[in-house]
Structure formats: structure tokens, C-alpha cells
XYZ file of C-alpha atoms in Angstrom:
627
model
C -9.687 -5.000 -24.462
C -8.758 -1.797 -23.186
C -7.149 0.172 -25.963
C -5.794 3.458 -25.534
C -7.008 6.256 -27.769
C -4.683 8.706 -29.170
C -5.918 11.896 -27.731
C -3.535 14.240 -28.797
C -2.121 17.135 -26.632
C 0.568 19.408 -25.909
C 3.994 18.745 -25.408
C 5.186 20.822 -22.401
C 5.136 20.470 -18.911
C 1.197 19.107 -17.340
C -0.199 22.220 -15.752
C -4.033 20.968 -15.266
C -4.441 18.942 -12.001
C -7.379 17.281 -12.870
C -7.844 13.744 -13.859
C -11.148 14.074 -16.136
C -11.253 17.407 -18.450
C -14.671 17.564 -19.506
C -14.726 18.958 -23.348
C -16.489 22.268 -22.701
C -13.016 23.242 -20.226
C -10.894 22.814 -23.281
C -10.335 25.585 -26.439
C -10.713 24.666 -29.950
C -7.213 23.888 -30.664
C -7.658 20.677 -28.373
C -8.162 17.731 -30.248
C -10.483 14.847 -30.197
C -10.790 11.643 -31.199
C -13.689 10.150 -33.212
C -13.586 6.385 -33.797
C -15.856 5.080 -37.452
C -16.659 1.452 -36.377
C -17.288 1.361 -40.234
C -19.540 -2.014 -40.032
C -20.138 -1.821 -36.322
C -18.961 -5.340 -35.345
C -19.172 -6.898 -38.769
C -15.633 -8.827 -38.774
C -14.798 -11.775 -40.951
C -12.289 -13.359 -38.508
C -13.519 -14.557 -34.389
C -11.385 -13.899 -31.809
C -12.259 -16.158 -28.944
C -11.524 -12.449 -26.952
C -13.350 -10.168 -28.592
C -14.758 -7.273 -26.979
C -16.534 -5.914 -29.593
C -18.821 -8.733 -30.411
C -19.919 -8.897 -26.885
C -21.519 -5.464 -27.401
C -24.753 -4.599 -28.487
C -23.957 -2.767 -31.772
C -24.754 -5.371 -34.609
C -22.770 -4.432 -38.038
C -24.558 -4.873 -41.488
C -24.402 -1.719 -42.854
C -21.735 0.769 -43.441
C -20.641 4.515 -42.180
C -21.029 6.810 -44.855
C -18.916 9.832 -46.481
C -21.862 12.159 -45.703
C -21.450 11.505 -42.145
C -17.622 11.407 -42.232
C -18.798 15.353 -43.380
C -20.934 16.125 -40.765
C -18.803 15.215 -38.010
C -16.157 17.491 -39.413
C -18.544 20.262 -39.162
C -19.842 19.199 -36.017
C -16.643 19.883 -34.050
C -16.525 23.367 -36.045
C -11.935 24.212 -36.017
C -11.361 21.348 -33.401
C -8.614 19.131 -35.282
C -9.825 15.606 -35.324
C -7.821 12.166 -35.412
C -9.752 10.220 -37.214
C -8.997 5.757 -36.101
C -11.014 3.520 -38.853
C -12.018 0.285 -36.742
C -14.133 -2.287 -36.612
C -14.639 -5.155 -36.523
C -12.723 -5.297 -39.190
C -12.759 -1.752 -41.867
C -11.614 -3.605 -44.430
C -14.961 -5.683 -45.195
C -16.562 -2.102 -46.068
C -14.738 -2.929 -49.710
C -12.329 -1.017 -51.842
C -15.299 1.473 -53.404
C -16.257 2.277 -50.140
C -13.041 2.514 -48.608
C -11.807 4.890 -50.865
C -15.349 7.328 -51.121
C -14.434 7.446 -46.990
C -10.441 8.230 -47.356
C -11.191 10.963 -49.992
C -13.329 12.949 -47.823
C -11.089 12.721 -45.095
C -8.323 14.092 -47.279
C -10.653 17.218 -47.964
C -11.767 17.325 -43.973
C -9.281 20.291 -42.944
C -9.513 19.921 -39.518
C -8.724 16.089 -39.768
C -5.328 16.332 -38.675
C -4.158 12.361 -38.566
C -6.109 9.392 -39.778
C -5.758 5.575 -38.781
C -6.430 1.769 -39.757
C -6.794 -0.226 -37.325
C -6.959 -3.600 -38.985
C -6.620 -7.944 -38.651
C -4.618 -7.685 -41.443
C -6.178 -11.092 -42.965
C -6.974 -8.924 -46.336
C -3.980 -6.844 -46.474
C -2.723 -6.853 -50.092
C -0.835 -4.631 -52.636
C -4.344 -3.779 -53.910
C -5.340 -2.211 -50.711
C -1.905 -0.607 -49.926
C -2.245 0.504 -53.482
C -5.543 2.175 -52.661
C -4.442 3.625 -49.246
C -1.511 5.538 -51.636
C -3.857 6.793 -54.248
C -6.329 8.106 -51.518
C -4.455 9.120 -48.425
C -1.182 8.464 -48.769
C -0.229 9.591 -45.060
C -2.823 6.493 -43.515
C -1.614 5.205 -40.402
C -1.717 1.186 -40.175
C -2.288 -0.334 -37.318
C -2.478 -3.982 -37.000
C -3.593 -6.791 -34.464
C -1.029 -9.152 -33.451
C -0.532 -10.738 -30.349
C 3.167 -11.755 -30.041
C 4.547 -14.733 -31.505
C 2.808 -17.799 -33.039
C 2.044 -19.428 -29.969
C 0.674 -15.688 -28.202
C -1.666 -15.882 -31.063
C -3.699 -18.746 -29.911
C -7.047 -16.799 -29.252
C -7.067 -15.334 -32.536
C -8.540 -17.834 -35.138
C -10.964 -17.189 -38.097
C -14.570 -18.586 -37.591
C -13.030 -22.762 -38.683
C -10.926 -22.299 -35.792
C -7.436 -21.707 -38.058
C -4.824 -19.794 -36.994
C -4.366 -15.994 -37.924
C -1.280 -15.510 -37.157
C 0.364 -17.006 -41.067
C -2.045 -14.706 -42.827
C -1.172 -11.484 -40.351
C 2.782 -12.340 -40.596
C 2.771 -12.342 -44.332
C 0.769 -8.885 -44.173
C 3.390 -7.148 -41.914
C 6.495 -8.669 -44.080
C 4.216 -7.110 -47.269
C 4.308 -3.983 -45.867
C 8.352 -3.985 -44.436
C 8.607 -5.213 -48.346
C 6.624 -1.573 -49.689
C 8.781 0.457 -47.380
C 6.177 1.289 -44.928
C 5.487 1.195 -41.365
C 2.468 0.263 -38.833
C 1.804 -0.023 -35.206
C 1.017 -3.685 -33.413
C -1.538 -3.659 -30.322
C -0.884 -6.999 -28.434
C -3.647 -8.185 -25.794
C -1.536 -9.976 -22.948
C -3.119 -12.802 -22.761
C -1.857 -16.000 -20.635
C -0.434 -17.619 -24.305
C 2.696 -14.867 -23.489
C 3.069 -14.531 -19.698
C 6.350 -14.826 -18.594
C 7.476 -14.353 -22.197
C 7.644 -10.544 -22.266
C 11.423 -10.740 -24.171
C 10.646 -13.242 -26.788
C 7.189 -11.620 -27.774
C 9.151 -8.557 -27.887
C 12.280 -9.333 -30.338
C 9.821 -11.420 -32.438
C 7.805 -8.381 -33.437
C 10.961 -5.947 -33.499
C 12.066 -8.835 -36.286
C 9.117 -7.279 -38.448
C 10.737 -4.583 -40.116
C 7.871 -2.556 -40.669
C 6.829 -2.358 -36.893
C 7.597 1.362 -35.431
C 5.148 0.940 -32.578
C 3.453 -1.410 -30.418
C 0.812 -1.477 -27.585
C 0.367 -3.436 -24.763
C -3.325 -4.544 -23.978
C -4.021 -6.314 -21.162
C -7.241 -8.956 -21.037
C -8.895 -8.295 -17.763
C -11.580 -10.657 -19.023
C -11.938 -12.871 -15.718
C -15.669 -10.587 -15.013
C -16.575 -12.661 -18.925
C -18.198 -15.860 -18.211
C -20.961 -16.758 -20.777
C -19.950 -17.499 -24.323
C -20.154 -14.573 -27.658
C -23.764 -15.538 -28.961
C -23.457 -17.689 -32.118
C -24.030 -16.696 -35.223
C -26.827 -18.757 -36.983
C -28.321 -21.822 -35.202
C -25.354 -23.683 -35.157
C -22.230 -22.833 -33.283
C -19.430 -22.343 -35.176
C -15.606 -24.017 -34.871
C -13.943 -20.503 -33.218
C -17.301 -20.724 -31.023
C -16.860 -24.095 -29.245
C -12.949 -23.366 -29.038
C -14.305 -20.268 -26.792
C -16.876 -21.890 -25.032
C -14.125 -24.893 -24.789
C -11.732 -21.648 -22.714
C -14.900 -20.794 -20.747
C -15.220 -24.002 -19.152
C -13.187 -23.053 -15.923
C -15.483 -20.444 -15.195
C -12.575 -17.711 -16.134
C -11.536 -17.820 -19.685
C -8.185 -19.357 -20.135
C -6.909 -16.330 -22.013
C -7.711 -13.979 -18.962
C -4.909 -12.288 -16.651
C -4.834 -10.792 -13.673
C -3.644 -6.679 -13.152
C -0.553 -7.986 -11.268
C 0.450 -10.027 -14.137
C -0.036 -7.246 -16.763
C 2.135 -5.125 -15.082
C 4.884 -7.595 -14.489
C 4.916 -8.337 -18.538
C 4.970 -4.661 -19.046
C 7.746 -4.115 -16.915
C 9.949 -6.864 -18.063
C 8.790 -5.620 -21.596
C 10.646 -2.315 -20.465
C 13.508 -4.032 -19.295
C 13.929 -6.050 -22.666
C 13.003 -2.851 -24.566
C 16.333 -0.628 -23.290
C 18.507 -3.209 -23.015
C 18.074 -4.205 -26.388
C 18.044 -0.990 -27.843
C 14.683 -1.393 -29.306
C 13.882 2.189 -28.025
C 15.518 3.764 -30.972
C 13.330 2.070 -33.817
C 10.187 1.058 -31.258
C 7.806 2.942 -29.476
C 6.546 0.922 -26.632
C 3.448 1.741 -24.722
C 2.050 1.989 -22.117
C 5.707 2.464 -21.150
C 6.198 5.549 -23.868
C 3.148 7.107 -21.549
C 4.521 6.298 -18.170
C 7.697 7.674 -18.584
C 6.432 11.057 -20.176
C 4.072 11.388 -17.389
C 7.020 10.542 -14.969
C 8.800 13.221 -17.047
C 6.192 15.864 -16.256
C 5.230 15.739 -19.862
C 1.323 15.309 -21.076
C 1.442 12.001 -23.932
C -1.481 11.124 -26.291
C -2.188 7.668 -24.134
C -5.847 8.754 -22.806
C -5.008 5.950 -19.454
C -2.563 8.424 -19.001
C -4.068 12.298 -19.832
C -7.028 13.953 -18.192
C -8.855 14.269 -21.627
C -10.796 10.867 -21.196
C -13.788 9.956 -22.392
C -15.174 13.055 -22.836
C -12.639 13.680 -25.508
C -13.266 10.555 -27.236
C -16.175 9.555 -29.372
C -17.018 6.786 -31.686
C -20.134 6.629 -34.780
C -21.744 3.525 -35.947
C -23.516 2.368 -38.653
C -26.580 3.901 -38.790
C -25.902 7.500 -37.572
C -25.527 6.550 -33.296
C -23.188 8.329 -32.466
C -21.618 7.188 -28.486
C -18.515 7.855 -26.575
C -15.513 5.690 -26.198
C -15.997 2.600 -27.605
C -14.272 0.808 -24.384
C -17.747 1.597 -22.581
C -20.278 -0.832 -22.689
C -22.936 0.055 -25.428
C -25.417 1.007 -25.617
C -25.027 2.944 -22.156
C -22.323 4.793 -24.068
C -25.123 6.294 -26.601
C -24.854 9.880 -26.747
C -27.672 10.690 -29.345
C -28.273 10.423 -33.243
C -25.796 11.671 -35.209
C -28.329 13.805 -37.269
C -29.819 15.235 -34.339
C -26.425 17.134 -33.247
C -25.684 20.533 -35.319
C -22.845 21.980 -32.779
C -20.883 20.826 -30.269
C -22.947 22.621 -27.692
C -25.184 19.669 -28.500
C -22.527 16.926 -27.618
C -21.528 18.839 -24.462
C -25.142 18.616 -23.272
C -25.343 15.089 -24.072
C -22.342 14.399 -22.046
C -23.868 15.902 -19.286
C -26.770 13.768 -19.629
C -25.256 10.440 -19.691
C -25.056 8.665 -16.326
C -22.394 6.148 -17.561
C -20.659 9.527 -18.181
C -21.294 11.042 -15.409
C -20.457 8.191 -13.162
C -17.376 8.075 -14.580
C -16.332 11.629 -13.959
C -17.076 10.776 -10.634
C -14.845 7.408 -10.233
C -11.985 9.594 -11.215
C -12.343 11.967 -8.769
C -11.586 9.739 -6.233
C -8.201 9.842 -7.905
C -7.598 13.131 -6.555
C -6.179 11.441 -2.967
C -4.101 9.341 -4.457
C -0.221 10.188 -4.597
C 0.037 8.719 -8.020
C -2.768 11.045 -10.101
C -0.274 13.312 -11.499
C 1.930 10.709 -13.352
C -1.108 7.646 -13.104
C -3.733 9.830 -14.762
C -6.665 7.431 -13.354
C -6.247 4.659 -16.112
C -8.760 3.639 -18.196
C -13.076 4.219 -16.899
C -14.430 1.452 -18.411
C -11.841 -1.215 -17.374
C -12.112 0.114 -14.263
C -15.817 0.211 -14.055
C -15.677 -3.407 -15.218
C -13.685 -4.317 -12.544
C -15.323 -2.246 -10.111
C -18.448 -4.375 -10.647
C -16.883 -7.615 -10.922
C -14.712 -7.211 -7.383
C -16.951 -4.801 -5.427
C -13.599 -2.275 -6.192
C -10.774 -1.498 -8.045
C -8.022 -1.458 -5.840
C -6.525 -4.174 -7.788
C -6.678 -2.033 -10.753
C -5.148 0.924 -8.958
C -2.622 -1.264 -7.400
C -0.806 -2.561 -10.983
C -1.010 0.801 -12.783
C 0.747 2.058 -9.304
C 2.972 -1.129 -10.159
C 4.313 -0.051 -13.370
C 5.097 3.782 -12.862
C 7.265 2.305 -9.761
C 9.022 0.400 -12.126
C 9.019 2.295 -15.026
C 10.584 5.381 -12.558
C 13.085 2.815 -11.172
C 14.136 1.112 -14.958
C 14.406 5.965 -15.962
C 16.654 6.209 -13.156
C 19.041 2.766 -13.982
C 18.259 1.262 -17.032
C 20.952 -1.374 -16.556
C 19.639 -2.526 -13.151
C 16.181 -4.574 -14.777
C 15.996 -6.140 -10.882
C 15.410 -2.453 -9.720
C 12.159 -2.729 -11.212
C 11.211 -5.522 -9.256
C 11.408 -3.526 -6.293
C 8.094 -3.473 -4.345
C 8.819 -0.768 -1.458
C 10.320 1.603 -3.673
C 7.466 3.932 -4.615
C 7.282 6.912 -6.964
C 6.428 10.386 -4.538
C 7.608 12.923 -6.515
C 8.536 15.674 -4.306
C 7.048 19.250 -5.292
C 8.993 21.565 -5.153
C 12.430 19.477 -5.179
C 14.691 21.913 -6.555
C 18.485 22.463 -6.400
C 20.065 25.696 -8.231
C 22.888 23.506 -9.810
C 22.940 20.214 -9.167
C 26.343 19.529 -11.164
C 27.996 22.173 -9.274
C 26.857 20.608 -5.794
C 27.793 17.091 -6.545
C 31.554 18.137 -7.859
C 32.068 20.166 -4.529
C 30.933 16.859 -2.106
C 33.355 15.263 -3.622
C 36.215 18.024 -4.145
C 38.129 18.922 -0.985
C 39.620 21.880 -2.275
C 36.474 23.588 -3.513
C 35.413 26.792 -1.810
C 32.969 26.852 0.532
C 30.875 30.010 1.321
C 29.078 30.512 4.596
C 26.400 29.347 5.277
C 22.723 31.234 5.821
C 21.889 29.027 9.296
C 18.779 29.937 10.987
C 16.647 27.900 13.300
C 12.813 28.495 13.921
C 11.361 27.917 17.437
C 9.940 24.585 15.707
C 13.353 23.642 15.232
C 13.473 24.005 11.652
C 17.064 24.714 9.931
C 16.762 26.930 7.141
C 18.192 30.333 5.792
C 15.291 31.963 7.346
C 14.554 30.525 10.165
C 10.919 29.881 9.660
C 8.963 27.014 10.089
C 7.493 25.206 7.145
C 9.276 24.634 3.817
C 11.817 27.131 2.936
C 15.433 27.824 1.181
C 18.065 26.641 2.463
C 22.338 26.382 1.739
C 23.473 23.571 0.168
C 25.941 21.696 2.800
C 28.220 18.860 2.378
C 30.668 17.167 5.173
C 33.716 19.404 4.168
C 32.024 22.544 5.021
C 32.806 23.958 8.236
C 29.088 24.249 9.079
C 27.969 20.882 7.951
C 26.988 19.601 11.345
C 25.785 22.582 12.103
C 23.622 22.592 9.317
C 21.397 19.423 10.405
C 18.921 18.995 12.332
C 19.834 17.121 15.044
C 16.976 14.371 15.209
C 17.729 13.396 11.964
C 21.862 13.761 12.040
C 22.199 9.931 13.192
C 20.612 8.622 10.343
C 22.280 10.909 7.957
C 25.856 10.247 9.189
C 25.527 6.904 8.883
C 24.529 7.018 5.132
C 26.852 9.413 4.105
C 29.424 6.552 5.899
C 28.253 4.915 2.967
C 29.582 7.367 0.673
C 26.117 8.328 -0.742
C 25.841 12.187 -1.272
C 22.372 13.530 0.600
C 20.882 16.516 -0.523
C 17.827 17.254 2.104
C 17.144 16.456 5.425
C 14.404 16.868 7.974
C 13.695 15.472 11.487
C 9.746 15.986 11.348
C 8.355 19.040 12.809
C 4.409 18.709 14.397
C 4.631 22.628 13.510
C 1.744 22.918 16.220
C -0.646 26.318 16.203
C 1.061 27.254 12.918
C -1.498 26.659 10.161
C 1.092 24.643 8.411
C 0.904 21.071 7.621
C 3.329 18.827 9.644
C 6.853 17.605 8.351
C 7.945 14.315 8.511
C 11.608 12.596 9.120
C 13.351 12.252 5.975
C 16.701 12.069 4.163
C 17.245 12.818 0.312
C 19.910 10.989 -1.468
C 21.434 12.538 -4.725
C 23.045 9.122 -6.338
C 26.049 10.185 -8.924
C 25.620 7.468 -11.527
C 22.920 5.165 -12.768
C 24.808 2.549 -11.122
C 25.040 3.828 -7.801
C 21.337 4.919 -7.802
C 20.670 0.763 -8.377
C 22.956 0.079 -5.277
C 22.421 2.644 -3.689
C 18.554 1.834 -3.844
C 18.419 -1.919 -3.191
C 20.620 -1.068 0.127
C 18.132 1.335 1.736
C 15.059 -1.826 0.254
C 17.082 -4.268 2.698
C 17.453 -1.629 5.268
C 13.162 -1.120 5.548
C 13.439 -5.278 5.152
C 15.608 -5.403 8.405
C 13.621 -2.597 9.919
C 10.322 -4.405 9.101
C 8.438 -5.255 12.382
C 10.702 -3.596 14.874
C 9.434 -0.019 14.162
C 6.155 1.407 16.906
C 3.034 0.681 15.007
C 2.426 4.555 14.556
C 5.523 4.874 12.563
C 6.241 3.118 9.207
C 9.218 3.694 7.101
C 9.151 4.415 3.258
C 11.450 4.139 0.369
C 10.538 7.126 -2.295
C 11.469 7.489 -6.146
C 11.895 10.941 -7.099
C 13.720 13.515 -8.964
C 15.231 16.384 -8.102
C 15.328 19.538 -10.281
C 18.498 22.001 -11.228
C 16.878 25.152 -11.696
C 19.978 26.171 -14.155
C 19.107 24.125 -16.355
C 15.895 22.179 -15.734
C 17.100 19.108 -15.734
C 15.977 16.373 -13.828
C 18.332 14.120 -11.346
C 16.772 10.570 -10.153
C 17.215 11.065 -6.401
C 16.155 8.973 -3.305
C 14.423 9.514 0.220
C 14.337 7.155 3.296
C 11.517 8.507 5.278
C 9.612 7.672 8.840
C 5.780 8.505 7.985
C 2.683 8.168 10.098
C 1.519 4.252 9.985
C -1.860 3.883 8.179
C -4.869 4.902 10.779
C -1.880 6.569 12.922
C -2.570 10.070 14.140
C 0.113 12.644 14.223
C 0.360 12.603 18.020
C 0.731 8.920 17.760
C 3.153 9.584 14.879
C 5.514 12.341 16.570
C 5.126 10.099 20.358
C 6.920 7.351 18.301
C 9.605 8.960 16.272
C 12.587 9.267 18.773
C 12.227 5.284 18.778
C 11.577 4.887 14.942
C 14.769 6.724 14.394
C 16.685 5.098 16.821
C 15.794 1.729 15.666
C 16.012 2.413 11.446
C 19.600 4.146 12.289
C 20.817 1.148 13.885
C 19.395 -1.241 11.147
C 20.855 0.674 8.589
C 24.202 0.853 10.428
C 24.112 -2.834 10.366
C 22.907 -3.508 6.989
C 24.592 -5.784 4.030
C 26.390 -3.214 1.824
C 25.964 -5.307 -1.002
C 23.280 -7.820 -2.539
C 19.654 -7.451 -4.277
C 17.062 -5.761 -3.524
C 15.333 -6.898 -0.252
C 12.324 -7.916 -1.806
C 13.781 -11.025 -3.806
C 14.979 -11.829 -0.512
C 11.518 -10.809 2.002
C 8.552 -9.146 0.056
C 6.872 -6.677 2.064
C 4.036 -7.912 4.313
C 1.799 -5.797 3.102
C 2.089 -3.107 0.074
C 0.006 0.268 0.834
C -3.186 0.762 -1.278
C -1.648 3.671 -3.527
């Protein structure tokens, strides 16, 4: 399963465009993230799902504290985070476990360590042993929902884990401490996303939990048994295998529909304010301009990650397929020098470097941060792409930006032609101050800065391209004057509406210029959350009415973004109804077409039901745009 790895980073605004950092590009104050498998796969429960034992990285013996020392000097003042995992850590045994936690205590650059754990020995012992050794352990602990979202995880007779795993999380709620759940969305909760959600916020010791979806449909031959005879857990999985698809598979589309009504559940229910929820934590920080720690989501991938087994191998993420992952022997590396040039040497590496720079097109790297390289190498090789892959991450920042901008309107994030564009720059000096004077007649009005370039750009300069200009609304004297007048239809009829517009443009070819050219568009500044969710499922049915009547060189768009108050920094959901060149369209083809386009989407939205969902419960788009 793909599991994010906390990569930790900084907590201002992203500056670095990229979508794969490679280690050497960072300083030493940027952390990474080394992953013991302490017994390699050695586990003493069988998950009809696991990853792990599909790998070729057989378990037996046992990390060591003399190479828990090593890799602190290896990495010289990097800080580490440090995730104990498995199969399971805690069959290393107490002894062992606590020779390993009391070198990490002394490790100074080991800034955060974690257990990642099936819980199935969790005792007071243990969580006695964690306290004596390293009291500030982070728990985390597999659990897939509910009883009935636990079906996949069974112990090699084929019983249950989830009775053993419950008791473990109510032991620790009992002790006063805390852990993180990472749930694989499997088909057991589909459609379920609420009820798997309250049932693990009932656990008080839960402070976090992680969505992780199985994208197992490429898995099609059984986990080789152990010993000559299968056993139970093994002929329940080869039992979910007979379909050709294992029964606990989904699809991308349905992950991101369970994480999305997830989010929906999650702020309406006010589990926010005890719960961290990811990947939706990670989406909306991204969305936020913020970096996060989810490495789907930040450009330090893989080549901030690394994981050691057994034996001294030392490999990168453990999410890529072994032993292609192999870096080199853990011995063998004195400085990090040494890791850098076996990075470079890698070809599963380097591929993967290369798959996300094909994110760099795409209108969604910034917030999407290219996901995770080996599901999408998986799926890559399984479909002959990963569009599909692309398609549901694109799928869930939509939502997530849509559930940000009205948290009360859950159906907003159903919405499958509103699409997150931010808009850079989009930038108003005081956005307060603008939207009390549209709707205060006796507010004073300065003059207005009016200039128009021989492209027939309005602006307070009057050049073409992008470029200050006065903030207008109807009561000033100058507001007509102030539009352009290919897109003043349009924008009179919405502000009929009442809706306060902020930006305007009637597309400009901007021919023997240099600059790029400008396409029709109107920004709308909603006041409240809940006239951003009307105000946004009105201009959905208005591209539903308009669907099929526009020229095929023009398509019309529905945009998610936010615009910024300089003042004070903040940032206002706003909304833009644009006409943009139709996939394969050229811009002659585009700007031969417009006058129509316009004419037509004007008189649609003239006509359009002022009230009622979104347009896509009612027609779903024909086609939605690979992102």
C-alpha cells in the first residue's frame, strides 16, 4: 500500500517549483527519513493485502544498534525521523527493542522516532518499555475502519485482527496516550467513508489517521506460502484472487470519492479539532501554499527517503519494488556523498525522477506534488499509463479546494467541472475594503486610472499584457467604462445576479508582442461561504446548459481559486467563468470563435435556474480534461 512518509519540511510559503528535489539540492538542516524494517518482512499476523510480503526482502534476522549508529553518522547534522516497521517491529523482542530505542535516544540528530505496528502484542509491558526507553515514541497502528473494513486483515488461521487491535487502542486511550491509524481503503469500506470515520474518532487515543488506498488490481498471483502447505489466511487470499482482481482492490476514482466524503464527514463533525486527517491535512496545506510532511504531496520524494534491512542493505523507499530499490551495503557507505552517487546510479531512481518531470505541464504540480513514484510506476505498467492515477489525485484537490472554500456545502465537492487553477498573481490590496464599498452606496469613490492599449487591454497603464488596474464596482461613475467591452455582456448579467466580480478580461491574441495570449474571463469574489456554494453550482449548470452549443475551438471552464489581500495576506476563495482554447484548438481557431462563444454562454447564463445543485448531479460532463 502506498504509505506516505513523513518527510519533514518547512512551514512557510513553497518557493521550489520542482516536483522531485534530489538530496544533493537540499542543505543539512533538511531532513530525511530512514525506515528500520527491523525483521525485514518477518510478521506474525497475514494480511491477505500485504505489500511487504510480496517483496523480495525475506526477514529472519534483526537490524542492529550498531547500524542504528552508523546511519546517524552517515547523514553527518542532517536531522533524521526515524519510522520502526516491519513486518511487524515488535517480534524483534523486548531486549532488542529496547538496545534499538536507547541508541536512538543518544542519536542527536534523530529528531522524531516512530512505531509503526499491528498492534496484536501491544501490552502494558511494551508501553512500559517504550516509557523507560523513549518516552516521546510515536505509535502508529494498522487498522482498517470498523470490524467489517477489517476483513483482509486476519492472522495466519484466518481469525480476525480487528478484537486484538481494538483492545490495544482502548489500552492505550486507558494510559493516557495517543497514536496514529493508517487505513488501506479497501472495498470492505466503500461507500462507508462516515461510519469508518466516527468509529475510529470513538477511540480515544486516535489523534491521527491516514488514508491508504489499495491499487492492487496489477496483483494477480497469490503471496508464496510459507512451508509446503498453504496456510488458512493463504487460501482466504487465493479464495479473493479468484476473479482475477483481488476482491479487496479499488479503483483511483473510488479512493478519491472515500477521501472526499471522509472530508466532508471530518468538518462537519468537528473531528478536525482532535483528528488529523490525511491525505486531506496535505491537500489543503498545499492548496494553502504551505509545504506539509506528506512526501505524495512535497518535492522531497524518494530521494529523501530511505529504508535498511536486516542484514546491512540499505535501499530507498520501501514503496519501490525491491530489490530494484537497492542502493548499496550499508557498510560500504561512509558519507553521504556515497548515497548521493548511488542515487544517481539507480535506474528505478532515475526513472522516477524522470516520470515526475512530466508533472511539470500539468496545472495541478504546485498543490498535486506528483503523488506517489512507485504507485504510479505500478500503475504505469499495469495500464500502459497513469492518467487514471493523475486523474483522482486531480479529483481530490478539486474537492478538497471546493469543501476550504464552503465547508457546509459537502455536494460542492462533488462538483466535476469545477477545477482548482490557482491564478498567479491574483492579488487585491484590500479585499475587505472592496467588498464593503460594492455593496455601500454612499462610499467614496476615487477616479479611476483608465487606460486602453492598442490590444484593447483596460488597465491603469495602458499596456498590453497583465498589469494593475483600479478596483471598479457598478456605483462608480466609471464602471462601464472600466470593462472591456467583449466581455461586459457576460459580466452584467452576473452581477444581475448580485455576485460581486473582481477581474475581467475579453481575451487579447496580443499578436507581435512577445507576450502570451489572454483569454475571456470573469472573476467572482463570493461574500460568504454560502454564497460561494450557490454561487458555484449556478455557473456548474450554466457550462451544463452551455455544453454542446459552444464552436469546437472554444470550451468553457469553471476555476477554483483564491484571491490574495496584499494588506494582510489573506486568502479569499474566489471564482472564474472562462472561454479557453478547446483541446487540439489553435489560438487562431480559438480567437475566430470567441465573439460566438460569448454570445452563446451570455445567453445561457441569462437563462439559467438561479437555484438547484450543482449541474453535475443533474448532467456529468461528457468528458473531464486529462489534468
Amino acid at each position: 500500500m502506498p504509505t506516505a512518509r513523513p518527510v519533514p519540511g518547512p512551514d512557510d510559503d513553497v518557493a521550489d517549483g520542482s516536483v522531485w528535489l534530489p538530496l544533493e539540492d537540499t542543505d543539512e538542516h533538511t531532513a530525511v527519513s530512514v525506515i528500520c524494517k527491523l525483521r525485514g518482512e518477518t510478521c506474525d499476523v497475514d494480511c491477505l493485502y500485504c505489500f511487504e510480503k510480496r517483496k523480495e526482502a525475506p526477514g529472519g534476522a534483526a537490524i542492529t544498534p550498531e547500524q542504528i549508529t552508523h546511519l546517524g553518522r552517515l547523514f553527518g547534522s542532517r536531522p533524521l525521523t526515524v519510522e520502526l516497521h516491519g513486518g511487524e517491529p515488535l517480534t524483534i523482542g523486548k531486549p532488542a527493542m529496547a538496545a534499538l530505542l536507547d541508541e536512538l535516544a543518544a542519536q542527536p540528530t534523530v529528531r522524531r522516532v516512530h512505531l509503526q505496528t499491528n498492534a496484536v502484542r501491544l501490552d502494558d509491558t511494551w508501553l512500559d518499555l517504550f516509557d523507560a526507553h523513549y518516552p516521546r515514541l510515536h505509535i502508529g497502528i494498522s487498522l482498517d475502519g470498523d470490524e467489517d473494513g477489517n476483513s483482509w486483515r486476519v492472522g495466519y488461521d484466518g481469525t480476525p485482527l480487528y478484537p486484538r487491535v481494538a483492545a490495544a487502542l482502548n489500552l492505550l486511550g486507558k494510559r493516557g496516550r495517543t497514536c496514529g491509524v493508517i487505513t488501506v481503503v479497501t472495498s470492505a469500506v466503500l461507500g462507508r467513508a462516515p461510519a469508518v470515520l466516527d468509529h475510529l474518532a470513538a477511540f480515544t487515543a486516535v489523534r491521527a489517521i491516514n488514508l491508504v488506498p489499495a491499487f492492487d488490481t496489477s496483483v494477480t498471483e497469490p503471496t508464496a506460502p510459507v512451508g509446503t502447505r498453504p496456510s488458512p489466511s493463504r487460501r482466504l487470499q487465493q479464495q479473493a484472487l479468484t476473479t482475477g482482481t483481488p476482491a479487496w482492490a479499488i479503483t483511483p476514482d473510488q479512493y478519491a470519492q472515500f477521501v472526499l466524503d471522509a472530508a466532508a464527514h471530518w468538518i462537519s463533525t468537528g473531528h478536525f479539532r482532535r483528528i488529523k486527517l490525511d491525505p486531506v491535512v496535505a491537500a489543503i496545506r498545499r492548496l494553502r501554499g504551505l509545504d506539509t510532511t506528506h512526501c505524495h504531496f512535497t518535492n522531497r520524494k524518494c530521494s529523501h527517503v530511505f529504508t535498511t534491512y536486516p542484514g546491512g542493505r540499505l535501499g530507498s523507499c520501501d514503496e519501490l519494488d525491491w530489490p530494484q530499490a537497492h542502493l548499496l551495503p550499508l557498510a560500504t557507505a561512509t558519507t553521504e556523498k556515497d548515497i548521493v552517487g548511488a542515487q544517481h546510479r539507480n535506474p528505478l531512481l532515475t526513472s522516477g525522477r524522470a516520470l515526475m518531470d512530466t508533472c511539470r505541464t500539468c496545472p495541478y504540480h504546485t498543490t498535486c506534488g506528483g503523488g506517489c513514484t512507485a504507485t504510479r510506476w505500478r500503475m504505469r505498467q499495469s495500464t500502459g499509463g497513469d492518467d487514471a492515477y493523475c486523474r483522482h489525485r486531480a479529483r481530490i484537490i478539486d474537492g478538497i479546494a471546493a469543501l476550504l472554500a464552503a465547508p457546509d456545502d459537502p455536494d460542492g465537492a462533488r462538483c466535476l467541472r469545477a477545477r482548482w487553477r490557482p491564478r498567479i498573481p491574483n492579488e487585491m490590496r484590500d479585499v475587505p475594503a472592496f467588498l464593503a464599498r460594492w455593496d455601500d452606496p454612499d462610499a467614496p469613490r476615487e477616479p479611476a486610472r483608465l487606460r486602453t492599449s492598442t490590444h484593447g487591454n483596460i488597465n491603469s497603464t495602458g499596456l498590453p499584457g497583465v498589469h494593475e488596474a483600479d478596483d471598479l464596482d457598478p456605483r462608480h461613475p466609471q464602471w462601464r467604462e472600466g470593462i472591456e467591452p467583449g466581455v461586459w455582456p457576460l459580466l452584467n448579467v452576473i452581477t444581475s445576479w448580485g455576485a460581486v466580480t473582481y477581474d475581467s478580461c475579453q481575451g487579447h491574441p496580443h499578436t507581435g508582442t512577445g507576450l502570451a495570449s489572454a483569454v475571456y474571463r470573469v472573476g467572482l469574489l463570493p461574500r460568504t461561504r454560502d454564497e460561494y456554494a450557490r454561487l458555484a453550482a449556478r455557473l456548474c449548470r450554466t457550462l451544463t446548459d452551455a455544453d454542446g452549443y459552444l464552436p469546437p475551438a472554444v470550451t468553457a471552464r469553471l476555476a477554483r481559486t483564491d484571491l490574495t489581500s496584499t494588506t494582510t495576506g489573506t486568502r479569499h476563495p474566489a471564482l472564474e467563468l472562462s472561454l479557453t482554447p478547446a483541446p487540439g484548438a489553435t489560438w487562431a481557431d480559438y480567437f475566430n470563435g470567441l465573439a460566438q462563444a460569448a454570445r452563446t454562454l451570455t445567453h445561457v447564463a441569462r437563462h439559467t435556474n438561479p437555484t438547484g445543485p450543482c449541474g453535475c448531479a443533474e448532467r456529468p460532463p461528457r468528458r473531464r480534461e486529462t489534468p
